[in-house]
XYZ file of C-alpha atoms in Angstrom:
786
model
C 90.019 79.502 139.058
C 91.851 81.172 135.990
C 94.881 81.825 138.335
C 95.107 78.113 138.929
C 94.847 77.449 135.193
C 97.776 79.564 134.515
C 99.892 78.189 137.277
C 99.275 74.720 135.797
C 99.846 75.951 132.343
C 103.242 77.345 133.334
C 104.296 74.019 135.001
C 103.270 72.134 131.735
C 105.308 74.670 129.652
C 108.337 74.223 132.000
C 107.898 70.435 131.541
C 108.212 70.588 127.780
C 110.626 73.533 127.295
C 111.760 72.516 123.776
C 108.328 72.194 122.333
C 107.216 75.374 124.282
C 110.138 77.345 122.723
C 109.331 76.080 119.274
C 105.743 77.191 119.746
C 106.667 80.727 121.260
C 109.392 81.505 118.744
C 107.233 80.116 115.759
C 104.247 82.039 116.834
C 106.511 85.131 117.612
C 108.032 85.194 114.323
C 104.578 84.735 112.598
C 103.026 87.487 114.787
C 105.842 89.952 114.006
C 105.497 89.329 110.163
C 101.702 89.739 110.520
C 102.046 92.968 112.555
C 104.495 94.507 110.260
C 102.351 93.796 107.247
C 99.145 94.986 108.944
C 100.833 98.209 109.866
C 101.758 98.849 106.108
C 98.392 97.645 105.008
C 96.625 100.036 107.449
C 98.864 102.938 106.237
C 98.034 102.203 102.534
C 94.329 102.008 103.232
C 94.552 105.550 104.980
C 96.149 107.266 102.004
C 94.034 110.520 101.270
C 91.078 109.195 103.296
C 91.764 111.268 106.364
C 90.485 114.493 104.748
C 87.524 116.151 106.403
C 85.581 116.227 103.103
C 86.957 113.004 101.667
C 83.598 111.581 101.201
C 82.553 114.270 98.676
C 85.929 115.126 96.951
C 86.382 113.583 93.588
C 89.087 113.632 90.672
C 87.965 114.190 87.222
C 88.638 111.225 84.904
C 87.914 110.861 81.110
C 87.394 108.182 78.829
C 87.992 108.024 75.017
C 87.930 105.106 72.501
C 91.305 104.707 70.748
C 92.059 101.886 68.308
C 89.192 99.894 69.506
C 90.077 100.198 73.317
C 88.602 102.667 75.744
C 91.512 104.783 77.212
C 91.217 106.406 80.641
C 93.130 109.313 81.840
C 92.891 112.030 84.526
C 94.484 115.283 82.907
C 92.240 118.122 81.585
C 92.662 121.447 79.807
C 93.016 124.707 81.808
C 89.441 126.000 81.361
C 88.072 122.750 82.497
C 87.797 123.428 86.275
C 86.154 126.825 86.008
C 83.686 125.751 83.355
C 82.721 122.686 85.530
C 81.810 124.893 88.534
C 80.016 127.365 86.298
C 77.694 124.868 84.658
C 76.947 122.524 87.526
C 75.215 123.811 90.687
C 76.002 120.579 92.578
C 79.665 121.479 92.349
C 80.708 123.440 95.651
C 84.365 123.757 94.784
C 86.979 122.934 92.093
C 90.793 122.931 92.087
C 93.398 122.416 89.432
C 96.882 121.315 89.926
C 99.849 121.241 87.640
C 102.600 118.611 87.897
C 105.767 120.439 86.854
C 109.395 119.622 87.321
C 110.874 120.753 90.576
C 111.072 124.660 90.674
C 114.114 126.539 91.709
C 113.433 128.642 94.926
C 115.944 131.252 95.902
C 116.260 133.593 99.064
C 119.557 135.341 99.147
C 122.445 132.912 98.834
C 120.192 129.991 99.479
C 118.843 128.151 96.338
C 117.479 124.725 95.709
C 114.830 122.729 93.772
C 111.321 121.845 95.399
C 108.359 119.817 94.151
C 105.913 122.561 93.334
C 102.408 123.338 91.739
C 100.236 125.991 90.712
C 96.635 125.447 92.346
C 93.327 127.304 93.011
C 91.949 128.420 96.515
C 89.656 125.531 96.288
C 92.393 123.045 96.891
C 92.908 123.978 100.511
C 89.075 124.017 101.069
C 88.887 120.402 99.701
C 91.926 118.930 101.441
C 92.637 119.130 105.221
C 96.285 120.067 105.606
C 97.375 121.546 108.887
C 97.924 125.352 108.728
C 100.725 126.843 110.815
C 100.362 130.621 109.838
C 98.343 132.627 107.331
C 95.389 131.556 105.274
C 96.320 129.355 102.336
C 92.802 129.885 100.707
C 93.140 133.613 100.564
C 96.814 133.249 99.634
C 95.813 131.344 96.356
C 93.471 134.170 95.607
C 96.456 136.361 94.805
C 98.849 135.880 91.854
C 102.013 137.207 93.689
C 101.852 134.827 96.685
C 103.256 131.462 97.624
C 102.459 128.888 100.260
C 105.285 126.971 101.834
C 105.376 123.764 103.818
C 107.133 124.017 107.169
C 110.383 122.233 106.083
C 110.732 124.363 102.944
C 110.190 127.644 105.030
C 112.908 126.419 107.573
C 115.355 125.703 104.621
C 114.869 129.014 103.150
C 114.648 131.251 106.275
C 116.169 129.158 109.088
C 114.530 129.936 112.288
C 113.277 133.379 111.210
C 109.637 133.915 110.414
C 109.015 133.322 106.673
C 105.559 135.161 106.648
C 105.680 138.187 104.503
C 109.270 137.301 103.141
C 109.962 137.156 99.391
C 110.896 133.910 97.514
C 112.243 133.982 93.969
C 111.229 131.226 91.732
C 113.165 130.290 88.711
C 114.967 133.687 88.896
C 111.953 134.967 87.362
C 109.117 135.567 89.898
C 109.193 137.284 93.239
C 106.530 135.945 95.386
C 105.363 136.747 99.100
C 104.893 134.097 101.720
C 101.339 134.355 102.642
C 100.894 131.060 104.427
C 102.814 128.062 105.923
C 101.395 124.660 106.345
C 102.716 121.521 107.930
C 104.641 119.115 105.758
C 102.087 116.974 103.980
C 101.679 113.750 105.745
C 103.269 110.510 104.423
C 99.741 108.930 103.646
C 98.964 111.504 100.793
C 99.669 111.179 97.011
C 100.228 114.914 96.646
C 104.030 115.270 96.624
C 104.144 119.100 96.706
C 106.116 121.320 99.035
C 105.558 124.660 97.577
C 102.220 126.041 96.220
C 101.833 128.922 93.726
C 98.421 130.667 92.714
C 96.870 129.416 89.488
C 95.982 133.218 89.041
C 99.861 133.680 88.549
C 99.793 131.214 85.672
C 96.945 133.088 84.192
C 98.763 136.340 84.566
C 101.781 134.829 82.592
C 99.275 133.976 79.814
C 99.718 130.188 80.318
C 96.105 129.201 80.842
C 93.836 130.512 77.981
C 90.780 128.785 76.828
C 92.199 126.055 74.663
C 90.679 122.571 75.279
C 93.277 120.629 73.353
C 96.133 120.675 75.985
C 95.602 118.306 78.787
C 98.103 119.480 81.302
C 96.283 119.646 84.673
C 94.453 117.359 87.062
C 91.155 118.697 88.187
C 89.339 117.998 91.402
C 85.760 118.775 92.376
C 83.766 118.897 95.742
C 80.096 118.070 95.406
C 77.685 119.749 97.832
C 76.285 117.846 100.584
C 73.515 115.301 99.618
C 74.686 115.124 95.982
C 74.572 111.623 94.351
C 77.710 110.662 92.556
C 75.954 108.283 89.981
C 73.170 110.911 89.251
C 75.963 113.660 88.778
C 78.090 111.300 86.523
C 75.111 110.490 84.281
C 74.600 114.129 83.161
C 78.320 114.901 83.492
C 79.556 112.560 80.927
C 78.901 114.708 77.904
C 80.713 117.882 79.604
C 83.767 117.951 77.257
C 81.790 117.243 74.170
C 79.328 120.136 75.045
C 82.199 122.679 75.479
C 84.735 121.710 72.812
C 85.215 120.028 69.576
C 86.300 116.735 71.168
C 83.021 114.903 70.988
C 84.713 111.487 71.414
C 85.484 112.150 75.099
C 83.250 111.395 77.984
C 83.803 112.507 81.609
C 83.145 111.196 85.127
C 84.205 111.926 88.822
C 85.985 109.293 90.787
C 86.359 109.390 94.500
C 89.679 110.838 95.764
C 89.551 108.273 98.640
C 89.695 105.547 96.152
C 92.440 106.742 93.901
C 95.327 105.217 95.648
C 93.893 101.789 95.606
C 91.547 101.545 92.674
C 93.030 103.679 89.927
C 93.481 100.852 87.369
C 91.140 101.192 84.614
C 90.155 98.804 81.856
C 87.507 99.529 79.250
C 86.731 102.724 81.050
C 85.871 101.003 84.409
C 87.907 100.777 87.699
C 89.076 97.245 88.001
C 91.527 97.557 90.924
C 95.013 98.776 91.295
C 97.242 98.787 94.347
C 94.355 97.079 96.262
C 95.403 93.929 94.664
C 98.968 94.199 96.323
C 97.295 95.053 99.673
C 95.076 91.982 99.302
C 98.115 89.794 98.288
C 100.115 90.755 101.337
C 97.219 90.623 103.596
C 96.725 87.051 102.425
C 100.473 86.469 102.913
C 100.351 87.856 106.495
C 97.408 85.547 107.493
C 99.332 82.537 105.825
C 102.458 83.192 107.910
C 100.533 83.495 110.993
C 98.328 80.429 110.039
C 101.485 78.412 109.634
C 102.821 79.324 113.038
C 99.380 78.240 114.559
C 99.444 74.920 112.686
C 102.867 74.379 114.316
C 101.252 74.847 117.884
C 98.304 72.553 116.855
C 100.566 69.737 115.494
C 102.996 69.822 118.425
C 100.096 69.950 120.923
C 98.226 66.974 119.332
C 101.368 65.092 118.935
C 101.904 65.124 122.591
C 98.372 64.058 123.197
C 99.349 60.537 124.428
C 101.553 61.920 126.847
C 98.912 64.137 128.269
C 96.372 61.346 128.238
C 96.947 60.161 131.687
C 96.884 63.663 132.897
C 93.422 64.080 131.346
C 92.317 60.690 132.644
C 93.344 61.447 136.235
C 91.684 64.876 136.188
C 88.499 63.512 134.791
C 88.416 60.780 137.534
C 89.305 63.515 140.094
C 85.929 65.229 139.056
C 87.237 67.740 136.456
C 84.537 68.400 133.861
C 85.332 68.849 130.191
C 84.595 72.719 130.395
C 87.374 72.800 133.105
C 89.931 70.856 130.925
C 89.055 72.991 127.926
C 89.747 76.094 130.163
C 93.003 74.628 131.338
C 94.192 73.957 127.857
C 93.078 77.353 126.386
C 94.952 78.940 129.294
C 98.102 77.154 128.390
C 97.834 78.261 124.743
C 97.003 81.901 125.734
C 100.071 81.847 128.006
C 102.136 80.845 125.040
C 100.595 83.446 122.747
C 101.356 86.124 125.313
C 104.934 84.933 125.437
C 105.054 84.845 121.672
C 103.495 88.397 121.530
C 106.431 89.651 123.598
C 108.816 87.967 121.275
C 107.073 89.617 118.365
C 107.192 93.027 119.950
C 110.845 92.923 120.303
C 111.150 91.632 116.657
C 109.057 94.439 115.376
C 110.895 96.971 117.500
C 114.276 95.856 116.014
C 112.966 95.385 112.274
C 110.727 98.531 112.126
C 113.336 101.070 110.830
C 114.600 98.305 108.301
C 111.009 97.599 107.327
C 110.378 101.455 106.610
C 113.347 101.502 104.456
C 112.344 98.238 102.703
C 108.851 99.684 101.818
C 110.010 103.274 101.011
C 107.869 104.802 103.616
C 108.215 106.627 106.983
C 105.439 104.966 108.999
C 104.551 105.949 112.417
C 105.747 103.408 115.081
C 102.472 101.815 116.249
C 103.810 101.272 119.775
C 103.357 104.969 120.388
C 99.790 104.803 119.737
C 97.200 103.570 122.522
C 95.134 102.164 119.923
C 97.725 99.728 118.946
C 97.828 98.324 122.621
C 94.151 98.053 122.745
C 93.960 95.911 119.545
C 96.892 93.954 120.717
C 95.024 92.398 123.698
C 92.249 91.343 121.384
C 94.874 90.066 118.843
C 96.734 87.772 121.346
C 93.468 86.374 122.905
C 92.114 85.576 119.503
C 95.294 83.773 118.424
C 95.825 82.034 121.735
C 92.110 80.746 121.669
C 92.146 79.829 117.903
C 95.562 78.066 118.171
C 94.560 76.132 121.457
C 91.002 75.198 120.452
C 91.555 72.032 118.568
C 94.097 70.536 121.015
C 91.802 71.728 123.840
C 88.610 70.113 122.459
C 90.486 67.005 121.303
C 92.369 66.179 124.496
C 89.332 67.150 126.791
C 87.215 64.433 124.858
C 89.381 61.602 125.827
C 87.523 58.895 127.987
C 89.405 58.215 131.317
C 89.528 54.344 130.795
C 91.261 54.698 127.367
C 93.494 57.531 128.420
C 94.891 55.802 131.532
C 95.808 52.635 129.373
C 97.730 55.027 126.838
C 95.672 53.460 124.045
C 94.938 56.757 122.337
C 96.657 56.015 119.090
C 95.020 52.650 118.863
C 91.430 53.768 119.788
C 91.744 56.821 117.468
C 93.080 55.644 114.295
C 91.974 58.750 112.560
C 93.697 60.846 115.077
C 96.933 61.371 112.939
C 94.906 62.448 109.734
C 94.223 66.085 110.797
C 98.093 66.474 111.723
C 98.969 65.081 108.264
C 96.547 67.627 106.558
C 98.100 70.461 108.359
C 101.530 69.533 107.465
C 100.593 69.116 103.753
C 98.795 72.739 103.966
C 101.877 74.379 105.524
C 104.282 72.939 102.991
C 101.794 73.625 100.012
C 101.903 77.214 101.178
C 105.729 77.175 101.251
C 105.745 75.687 97.752
C 103.416 78.248 96.513
C 105.409 81.223 98.062
C 108.844 79.796 96.964
C 107.750 79.340 93.220
C 105.909 82.669 93.356
C 109.056 84.435 94.462
C 111.183 82.668 91.782
C 108.497 83.919 89.127
C 108.506 87.382 90.294
C 112.215 87.555 90.285
C 112.339 86.066 86.763
C 109.924 88.772 85.558
C 112.030 91.442 87.305
C 115.235 90.135 85.422
C 113.370 89.777 82.236
C 112.157 93.374 82.144
C 115.504 94.781 83.683
C 117.567 93.136 80.923
C 115.104 94.405 78.218
C 116.878 96.350 75.402
C 115.482 99.923 75.785
C 117.044 101.196 72.727
C 119.068 103.773 74.811
C 122.550 103.755 76.324
C 121.971 104.860 79.912
C 125.581 104.785 81.057
C 127.402 107.983 81.655
C 124.449 110.220 80.756
C 123.067 113.021 82.891
C 120.336 115.657 82.504
C 119.759 119.102 84.207
C 116.733 121.224 84.185
C 117.060 124.430 81.815
C 116.761 127.686 83.800
C 116.325 131.014 82.447
C 120.043 131.771 82.524
C 120.740 128.607 80.685
C 117.953 129.558 78.181
C 119.591 132.855 77.455
C 122.930 131.258 76.888
C 122.097 127.968 75.192
C 124.536 128.016 72.391
C 127.354 129.242 74.439
C 126.878 126.821 77.261
C 126.524 123.907 74.762
C 129.858 124.984 72.996
C 131.844 125.146 76.280
C 130.501 121.757 77.223
C 131.505 120.093 74.025
C 134.939 121.681 74.349
C 135.397 119.617 77.544
C 137.736 116.480 76.915
C 135.365 114.341 78.916
C 132.128 115.357 77.028
C 131.106 113.499 73.886
C 127.771 115.095 73.098
C 125.212 117.537 74.288
C 121.527 117.664 73.581
C 118.683 119.919 74.751
C 115.267 118.219 74.955
C 111.693 118.876 75.867
C 111.618 116.194 78.578
C 114.075 113.906 80.341
C 114.999 110.731 78.421
C 113.296 108.850 81.165
C 109.805 110.327 80.868
C 107.215 111.221 78.281
C 105.621 114.669 78.946
C 103.315 114.908 75.997
C 101.153 112.864 73.662
C 98.613 113.449 71.042
C 95.950 111.729 69.024
C 95.463 114.443 66.696
C 98.433 114.155 64.524
C 97.743 113.871 60.676
C 99.812 112.500 57.804
C 99.109 111.632 54.252
C 96.824 108.572 53.750
C 95.538 108.568 57.294
C 92.095 107.270 57.912
C 90.088 110.139 59.613
C 88.708 107.831 62.144
C 92.046 106.371 63.246
C 93.344 108.307 66.196
C 96.298 106.588 67.783
C 98.025 108.156 70.797
C 101.570 109.187 69.786
C 104.088 110.496 72.212
C 106.054 113.781 71.673
C 109.581 114.495 72.411
C 111.730 117.553 71.421
C 115.574 118.095 70.637
C 117.736 120.667 69.129
C 120.604 118.321 67.787
C 122.747 115.030 68.300
C 119.864 113.229 70.168
C 120.976 109.849 68.610
C 124.415 110.211 69.738
C 123.661 111.539 73.075
C 120.925 109.090 74.061
C 122.716 106.190 72.320
C 119.984 105.347 69.930
C 120.424 103.318 66.688
C 119.695 105.268 63.481
C 118.029 103.010 60.908
C 117.535 105.508 58.161
C 118.148 109.186 57.333
C 119.972 111.575 59.815
C 119.521 113.121 63.233
C 117.907 116.545 63.772
C 120.501 119.240 63.929
C 119.402 122.913 64.021
C 123.049 124.002 64.045
C 123.758 122.530 60.645
C 120.320 122.689 59.087
C 118.415 125.812 59.958
C 115.001 124.267 58.855
C 115.347 121.448 61.337
C 113.155 123.303 63.745
C 110.388 121.812 61.590
C 111.793 118.374 61.247
C 110.924 115.211 63.124
C 112.801 111.845 63.961
C 110.501 108.945 64.466
C 110.912 105.325 65.898
C 110.048 102.046 64.202
C 106.539 102.057 66.004
C 105.527 105.111 64.490
C 106.523 104.170 61.033
C 104.339 100.970 61.404
C 101.284 102.934 62.716
C 101.516 105.743 60.047
C 102.139 102.966 57.272
C 105.064 104.722 55.756
C 106.887 102.642 53.153
C 109.552 105.170 52.793
C 109.305 107.445 55.824
C 112.000 109.890 54.960
C 110.527 113.083 53.646
C 107.002 112.390 54.813
C 105.211 115.171 56.431
C 103.354 114.785 59.797
C 101.012 117.620 61.016
C 100.840 118.501 64.725
C 99.338 121.558 66.325
C 99.028 123.388 63.087
C 102.828 122.797 62.095
C 103.888 120.776 59.199
C 106.927 118.491 60.171
C 109.333 116.691 57.638
C 110.639 113.206 58.794
C 114.465 113.395 58.422
C 115.247 110.194 60.325
C 114.195 106.922 61.746
C 115.631 105.235 64.926
C 115.088 101.786 66.208
C 112.427 101.488 68.973
C 113.320 102.955 72.391
C 111.591 103.095 75.793
C 111.232 106.319 77.700
C 108.364 105.471 79.922
C 107.555 102.228 81.667
C 109.699 99.358 80.810
C 106.814 96.928 81.689
C 104.711 98.266 78.838
C 104.718 97.771 75.038
C 106.993 100.139 72.999
C 105.249 103.559 72.306
C 105.259 105.433 69.041
C 107.300 108.627 69.472
C 107.899 111.628 67.354
C 110.966 113.710 68.153
C 110.210 117.302 67.158
C 112.635 120.010 66.247
C 112.857 122.894 68.879
C 109.415 124.234 67.970
C 108.609 123.383 71.515
C 110.418 124.675 74.734
C 113.511 122.622 75.468
C 113.485 122.138 79.314
C 116.494 119.821 79.885
C 119.936 119.481 78.836
C 121.556 116.008 78.419
C 125.263 115.491 78.517
C 127.162 112.350 77.682
C 130.559 111.612 79.125
C 133.138 109.535 77.421
C 133.347 105.850 78.598
C 136.154 104.861 80.837
C 136.936 108.389 81.966
C 137.010 109.821 85.546
C 133.362 110.616 85.983
C 134.010 112.634 89.214
C 136.383 114.845 87.325
C 134.120 115.208 84.258
C 131.324 116.112 86.624
C 133.449 118.849 88.374
C 134.486 120.200 84.879
C 130.906 120.391 83.829
C 129.880 121.940 87.054
C 132.341 124.752 86.540
C 130.840 125.537 83.087
C 127.359 125.526 84.635
C 128.534 127.888 87.409
C 129.791 130.361 84.734
C 126.452 130.627 82.775
C 124.167 129.693 85.652
C 125.696 131.063 88.711
C 122.653 131.629 90.878
C 121.404 128.070 90.671
C 122.849 124.849 92.057
C 124.296 122.214 89.688
C 121.490 119.650 90.405
C 121.873 116.838 87.789
C 120.361 113.377 87.536
C 121.722 110.201 86.113
C 119.511 108.554 83.467
C 120.494 105.013 84.535
C 119.578 105.868 88.207
C 116.229 107.360 87.040
C 115.493 104.329 84.955
C 116.271 102.033 87.880
C 113.707 103.836 89.973
C 110.969 102.529 87.733
C 111.539 99.130 89.140
C 111.315 100.259 92.774
C 107.599 99.042 93.302
C 108.334 95.796 91.741
C 111.622 95.312 93.634
C 109.849 96.056 96.907
C 107.126 93.593 96.068
C 109.846 91.005 95.278
C 111.917 91.844 98.397
C 108.809 91.639 100.691
C 107.538 88.318 99.184
C 111.157 86.903 99.429
C 111.493 87.862 103.074
C 108.044 86.585 104.190
C 108.483 83.418 102.261
C 111.754 82.912 104.111
C 109.816 83.501 107.403
C 107.262 81.025 106.302
C 109.864 78.287 105.527
C 111.545 78.905 108.874
C 108.456 78.608 110.876
C 107.435 75.533 108.878
C 110.800 73.956 109.488
C 110.427 74.741 113.243
C 107.242 72.714 113.294
C 108.668 69.842 111.277
C 111.693 69.835 113.405
C 109.398 69.593 116.595
C 107.373 66.826 115.090
C 110.377 64.788 113.924
C 111.936 65.088 117.423
C 108.620 63.874 119.006
C 108.177 61.120 116.494
C 111.896 59.974 116.956
C 111.380 60.127 120.735
C 108.159 58.032 120.547
C 109.728 55.421 118.299
C 113.094 55.143 120.056
C 112.357 51.612 121.363
C 111.475 50.457 117.769
C 114.562 52.133 116.325
C 116.721 50.502 119.124
C 115.268 46.981 118.355
C 115.828 47.330 114.601
C 119.239 48.517 115.280
C 119.975 45.385 117.403
C 118.500 43.363 114.531
C 121.094 44.560 112.135
C 119.296 47.733 110.573
C 121.841 50.304 109.198
C 121.632 54.023 110.101
C 120.520 54.782 106.558
C 117.650 52.600 106.754
C 116.613 53.907 110.219
C 116.814 57.547 108.816
C 114.718 56.540 105.954
C 112.170 54.881 108.233
C 111.653 58.082 110.367
C 111.919 60.353 107.382
C 109.542 58.580 105.092
C 106.348 59.629 106.699
C 107.362 63.345 106.367
C 108.730 63.180 102.914
C 105.529 61.675 101.659
C 103.645 64.557 103.043
C 105.880 67.080 101.610
C 105.643 65.368 98.274
C 101.978 65.765 98.275
C 102.305 69.457 99.197
C 104.511 69.929 96.156
C 101.919 68.244 93.948
C 99.208 70.438 95.424
C 101.139 73.803 95.375
C 102.579 73.672 91.869
C 99.158 73.733 89.923
C 97.942 76.457 92.327
C 101.082 78.629 91.642
C 100.728 78.083 87.887
C 97.191 79.210 87.803
C 97.703 82.558 89.876
C 100.955 83.437 88.492
C 99.811 83.048 85.013
C 97.153 85.568 85.806
C 99.790 87.853 87.471
C 102.010 87.818 84.412
C 99.289 88.668 82.176
C 99.011 92.117 83.841
C 102.195 93.006 82.052
C 102.336 93.863 78.420
C 105.978 92.875 78.345
C 106.447 89.611 80.259
C 108.322 86.398 80.612
C 106.753 83.046 80.311
C 106.245 80.207 82.876
C 108.496 77.304 82.515
C 108.599 73.972 84.390
C 112.168 74.456 85.489
C 110.970 76.817 88.164
C 108.597 74.256 89.611
C 111.249 71.479 89.342
C 113.659 73.539 91.316
C 110.989 74.560 93.841
C 109.968 70.930 94.444
C 113.569 69.976 95.012
C 114.442 72.848 97.160
C 111.349 72.110 99.323
C 112.085 68.474 99.481
C 115.584 69.132 100.580
C 114.614 71.566 103.148
C 112.286 69.047 104.582
C 114.851 66.158 104.528
C 117.624 68.238 106.080
C 115.126 69.345 108.925
C 113.836 65.781 109.549
C 117.093 63.831 109.032
C 118.927 65.639 111.637
C 116.733 64.182 114.376
C 116.368 60.787 112.604
C 120.247 60.494 112.598
C 120.345 61.443 116.147
C 117.914 58.870 117.070
C 119.570 56.168 114.985
C 122.991 56.829 116.626
C 121.795 56.389 120.186
C 123.155 53.142 121.951
C 120.345 50.649 121.950
C 121.498 49.349 125.392
C 120.434 52.689 127.059
C 117.008 52.539 125.472
C 116.362 48.713 126.063
C 117.937 48.155 129.446
C 114.670 48.615 131.261
C 113.113 45.988 129.286
């Protein structure tokens, strides 16, 4: 029976090749887009959920009220983890990690920087990373040991065994390789390739028992059967009980949810990346739905052509169930053909898609599970897309069907098709206008004045050799003709490494605890960074010896501290009194999407970990870099010259939003293409069905323009309705989206006017091509049989 269904289905497809191709390629494009998005969604949903103990591993988060709002963060002081395990019997393991700048690894003549961390043995008990050699747990028990990932071990030792060998870190520590693990998988949020023992950090005197320095992330694994709500209830006063910070409350948050739900408002998780996942999940369904609508519309449009076939089959004894089976077999066959097209498109687009999303996803076609799901996927799409046409056409009465009176007897028959066309183009309007708004927001933020001159500016980490020769290196760099200024800093100009809510100044309300960011510099930061000095002068320890206890502040800090005349004011921080010597215009080091932060630039009381070098504008940059490299090689011969451009690092902050905009643009384009394919098919069919009417009108003197208008009016009316529906929906949802940014553009009607015009133009071009073709046909060829 089914074999016969598919034979007949194949013949019907061959009979209407044009419509079949539109259906197949429309569905194929929709399926390919849906598959790619679902592969990405599945990957995002798997991040850090594959660990054997993921159901009972938690990250420590903390809440504190600041300026009337609850601020939530996940950094803890050094003694936090050990004290947590000691005081709570429900805690089976704890682990701390540090997030440092890449560390310099050296073996013989080989030297390079790697993402590294200090951690506890519990890290490798909590998280399931594949071990190649040694025991990473016992390795972290010893201060003089290091755990390498496979790729780092190969870079350092080639094909030789790394076990038991020595690696020099930052030209200061000689550590023995005690374990090698597989490279951490793509679906983890831990970026590390090298692991040092936390006991080494303790041995170096960098841990201590101070509870005021939040520099580590802490993870805890609860014992089997422990209740997270019950534990959090008694855990919330942990910091207050063990320190003087009685305004901080603590809670554990599942590691499995961190990737998707780490956005906190008022101390509670309110979402995060899951919102993006949901959005693209909806987009994938909409693109596929638009392709399915094409199938339904074209199938129902041809219903009067198939009506005689239905009538004859019914008179020959075919029951409704048999006819439904026949039409579903036809739609399933089209779905299978479309899926083959989709697989080809996915295979061709997969490498490009990986680059677009910035991930190295595993090709699903190498996984048996993918093929099992595919069968169900094709059947479901084939049945869903073919159900309405199948049930509609199988319901025809033979007497009416054989008289070709379908349109007359079912005056409501065209309405579902109109609704579906309206839905299709309403989605297109929403997607086009949303892409426009996303791009406007991106351009608005990217063109924001960040208060710094990013061009021709690089930074380089400060190694021990550089630290020992700071002044000499600086002087030789300044002697180069292409170098205009040099500054040592605590952090790069693209990141904030430290903040505090414990700073004090004259006139401060004791209950007022704003979070103020810290920076550090030795000299010439205003010139090097391209800041605008408003009052006073820059820090310069080479000219003013006491500038190690001086500070430079921005306008936001002046406003928060309430200084009328900031120069000479004293700010107390960490037991030191710093004198304000200068004020600069507000500048942005962290996220460009957020409000300007108050920043205090402190003289070199803190370690200065980076050197920034500004090159002269209009000079040969490659030559300047080569000259700077020669100076670095002189004072830092054992380390590579690995610099970063400030403008490139700043541009990376837009990558996530750029990817969102690019993905939305691409899938919007696909939705437009698929919708136009369906509209083209419908216009072709309508023009074919009305060819005699068009010919009669042409004989009676109708112009080509009036005939084109006649055929196009039906569709332009539907598209206009789509525009009127889509614009308010877009306004509502995109207003909410823009409100997630502290620094944002505003919606304007120009976007929607352009969107409406563009959508109408696309529809007119699609339809009018067939309308013009129909109106140019010689009426004699059409009417000669009459």
